[in-house]
Amino acid sequence: MSNEERTFIAIKPDGVQRGLIGDIIKRFEQKGFKLVAMKFTQASESLLKEHYIDLKDRPFYPELVNYMASGPVVAMVWEGLNAVKTGRVMLGETNPADSKPGTIRGDYCIQVGRNIIHGSDSVKSANTEINLWFKPEELCSYESCAHTWLY
């Protein structure tokens, strides 16, 4: 069984400002995912424009880029079985009003424009986003002692 799927997760500026970094990381750790990269960074406008390139024709695109550049973010790579799909379920719906209690957005968010977290929506986009935010040498390769208890 291969459990090497990776996903890109970013805590947005509002999540950082609200002090939710530890709570969010804890959820992914408790689920059993392995953290393989993390950085606390102020993303450049050019990085954010490239990250959200698929939304460039949407009316909210400039506001989204400004919002993401308004403060530091925590960029992370998590690894595990079905990491992309499970990560998206853990995040909840893009619109927090549609998110169930128990999801990150369901528990911590009210408005779609301040939904505190980003998660890759496919393995392909995860690979693209990981390569955009991290250099290959920034990704750690190790076996967690919990691996045999999870798989």
Short mmCIF file of C-alpha atoms in Angstrom, two decimals:
data_model
loop_
_atom_site.label_atom_id
_atom_site.label_comp_id
_atom_site.label_asym_id
_atom_site.label_seq_id
_atom_site.Cartn_x
_atom_site.Cartn_y
_atom_site.Cartn_z
CA MET A 1 0.00 0.00 0.00
CA SER A 2 1.42 3.37 -1.00
CA ASN A 3 0.79 6.15 1.47
CA GLU A 4 3.16 8.71 0.04
CA GLU A 5 0.56 11.14 -1.31
CA ARG A 6 1.33 14.72 -0.40
CA THR A 7 -0.89 17.77 -0.11
CA PHE A 8 -0.20 21.48 0.25
CA ILE A 9 -1.93 23.23 3.15
CA ALA A 10 -1.55 26.93 3.94
CA ILE A 11 -2.85 28.78 6.96
CA LYS A 12 -3.95 32.14 5.60
CA PRO A 13 -3.22 35.53 7.23
CA ASP A 14 -6.49 35.54 9.19
CA GLY A 15 -5.74 32.10 10.64
CA VAL A 16 -2.27 33.29 11.66
CA GLN A 17 -3.59 36.52 13.18
CA ARG A 18 -6.25 34.65 15.13
CA GLY A 19 -3.68 32.32 16.70
CA LEU A 20 -4.99 29.12 15.10
CA ILE A 21 -1.69 27.73 13.81
CA GLY A 22 -1.21 25.22 16.62
CA ASP A 23 -4.82 24.02 16.58
CA ILE A 24 -4.72 23.43 12.83
CA ILE A 25 -1.38 21.61 12.91
CA LYS A 26 -2.66 19.48 15.79
CA ARG A 27 -5.64 18.32 13.72
CA PHE A 28 -3.40 17.08 10.90
CA GLU A 29 -1.01 15.41 13.34
CA GLN A 30 -3.83 13.73 15.25
CA LYS A 31 -5.34 12.48 12.00
CA GLY A 32 -2.06 10.68 11.36
CA PHE A 33 -0.55 12.75 8.57
CA LYS A 34 3.19 13.36 8.54
CA LEU A 35 4.51 16.91 8.27
CA VAL A 36 7.29 16.97 5.65
CA ALA A 37 7.73 20.73 5.18
CA MET A 38 6.64 23.94 6.84
CA LYS A 39 7.55 27.61 6.61
CA PHE A 40 6.25 30.80 8.17
CA THR A 41 6.49 33.37 5.42
CA GLN A 42 5.22 36.62 4.00
CA ALA A 43 4.25 35.56 0.48
CA SER A 44 5.16 37.88 -2.37
CA GLU A 45 2.50 39.21 -4.71
CA SER A 46 4.14 37.37 -7.63
CA LEU A 47 4.04 34.04 -5.76
CA LEU A 48 0.40 34.55 -4.85
CA LYS A 49 -0.56 35.54 -8.40
CA GLU A 50 1.03 32.34 -9.66
CA HIS A 51 -0.56 30.26 -6.90
CA TYR A 52 -4.05 31.55 -7.75
CA ILE A 53 -3.49 31.76 -11.54
CA ASP A 54 -6.55 29.58 -12.20
CA LEU A 55 -8.73 32.29 -10.60
CA LYS A 56 -7.22 35.26 -12.47
CA ASP A 57 -10.38 35.93 -14.47
CA ARG A 58 -12.65 35.93 -11.43
CA PRO A 59 -13.80 39.32 -10.09
CA PHE A 60 -12.47 38.58 -6.59
CA TYR A 61 -8.93 37.72 -7.77
CA PRO A 62 -7.25 41.08 -6.95
CA GLU A 63 -8.86 41.15 -3.51
CA LEU A 64 -7.77 37.53 -2.88
CA VAL A 65 -4.15 38.30 -3.75
CA ASN A 66 -4.21 41.43 -1.54
CA TYR A 67 -5.73 39.49 1.35
CA MET A 68 -3.14 36.71 1.09
CA ALA A 69 -0.32 39.29 0.95
CA SER A 70 -1.70 41.21 3.94
CA GLY A 71 0.19 39.15 6.52
CA PRO A 72 2.27 36.04 7.11
CA VAL A 73 1.08 32.59 6.14
CA VAL A 74 2.12 29.12 7.24
CA ALA A 75 2.84 26.94 4.20
CA MET A 76 2.97 23.19 4.85
CA VAL A 77 3.26 19.86 3.11
CA TRP A 78 1.53 16.90 4.71
CA GLU A 79 1.94 13.27 3.66
CA GLY A 80 -0.24 10.19 4.05
CA LEU A 81 -2.82 7.94 2.50
CA ASN A 82 -5.35 10.02 0.50
CA ALA A 83 -3.81 13.20 1.95
CA VAL A 84 -5.41 15.49 -0.65
CA LYS A 85 -8.98 14.19 -0.37
CA THR A 86 -8.87 13.76 3.39
CA GLY A 87 -7.25 17.17 3.84
CA ARG A 88 -10.07 18.80 1.89
CA VAL A 89 -12.67 17.03 4.04
CA MET A 90 -10.87 18.23 7.18
CA LEU A 91 -10.90 21.83 5.87
CA GLY A 92 -14.62 21.88 5.12
CA GLU A 93 -16.35 23.75 2.33
CA THR A 94 -14.85 26.93 0.84
CA ASN A 95 -17.84 28.83 2.20
CA PRO A 96 -17.75 28.34 5.98
CA ALA A 97 -21.56 28.64 6.11
CA ASP A 98 -21.69 25.33 4.20
CA SER A 99 -19.07 23.63 6.40
CA LYS A 100 -20.05 21.06 8.99
CA PRO A 101 -19.07 21.36 12.63
CA GLY A 102 -15.89 19.38 13.23
CA THR A 103 -14.21 20.73 10.11
CA ILE A 104 -11.64 23.51 10.40
CA ARG A 105 -13.81 26.04 8.58
CA GLY A 106 -16.98 24.80 10.29
CA ASP A 107 -15.40 25.34 13.70
CA TYR A 108 -13.41 28.53 13.14
CA CYS A 109 -14.88 30.56 10.24
CA ILE A 110 -17.89 32.69 9.46
CA GLN A 111 -17.30 34.35 6.07
CA VAL A 112 -15.95 33.00 2.76
CA GLY A 113 -13.53 35.92 2.37
CA ARG A 114 -11.88 34.94 5.67
CA ASN A 115 -11.81 31.16 5.56
CA ILE A 116 -8.36 30.80 7.27
CA ILE A 117 -6.93 27.89 5.28
CA HIS A 118 -6.08 26.65 1.80
CA GLY A 119 -5.77 23.02 0.75
CA SER A 120 -4.88 21.45 -2.58
CA ASP A 121 -7.91 20.19 -4.50
CA SER A 122 -6.17 17.42 -6.47
CA VAL A 123 -2.90 15.51 -6.51
CA LYS A 124 -1.88 17.46 -9.61
CA SER A 125 -2.51 20.85 -7.98
CA ALA A 126 -0.80 19.63 -4.79
CA ASN A 127 2.36 18.84 -6.75
CA THR A 128 2.21 22.20 -8.51
CA GLU A 129 1.66 24.11 -5.26
CA ILE A 130 4.35 22.20 -3.37
CA ASN A 131 6.86 22.95 -6.12
CA LEU A 132 5.80 26.61 -6.14
CA TRP A 133 6.21 27.15 -2.39
CA PHE A 134 9.09 24.76 -1.56
CA LYS A 135 12.46 23.82 -3.01
CA PRO A 136 13.03 20.04 -3.23
CA GLU A 137 15.68 20.20 -0.49
CA GLU A 138 13.14 21.76 1.89
CA LEU A 139 11.02 18.58 1.87
CA CYS A 140 12.01 16.14 4.63
CA SER A 141 12.06 12.43 4.00
CA TYR A 142 11.77 10.28 7.13
CA GLU A 143 9.69 7.49 8.58
CA SER A 144 7.53 8.47 11.50
CA CYS A 145 7.56 6.12 14.49
CA ALA A 146 3.72 6.18 14.29
CA HIS A 147 3.80 4.79 10.72
CA THR A 148 3.32 1.14 11.74
CA TRP A 149 0.49 2.11 14.08
CA LEU A 150 -1.35 3.91 11.28
CA TYR A 151 -0.76 1.61 8.30
#
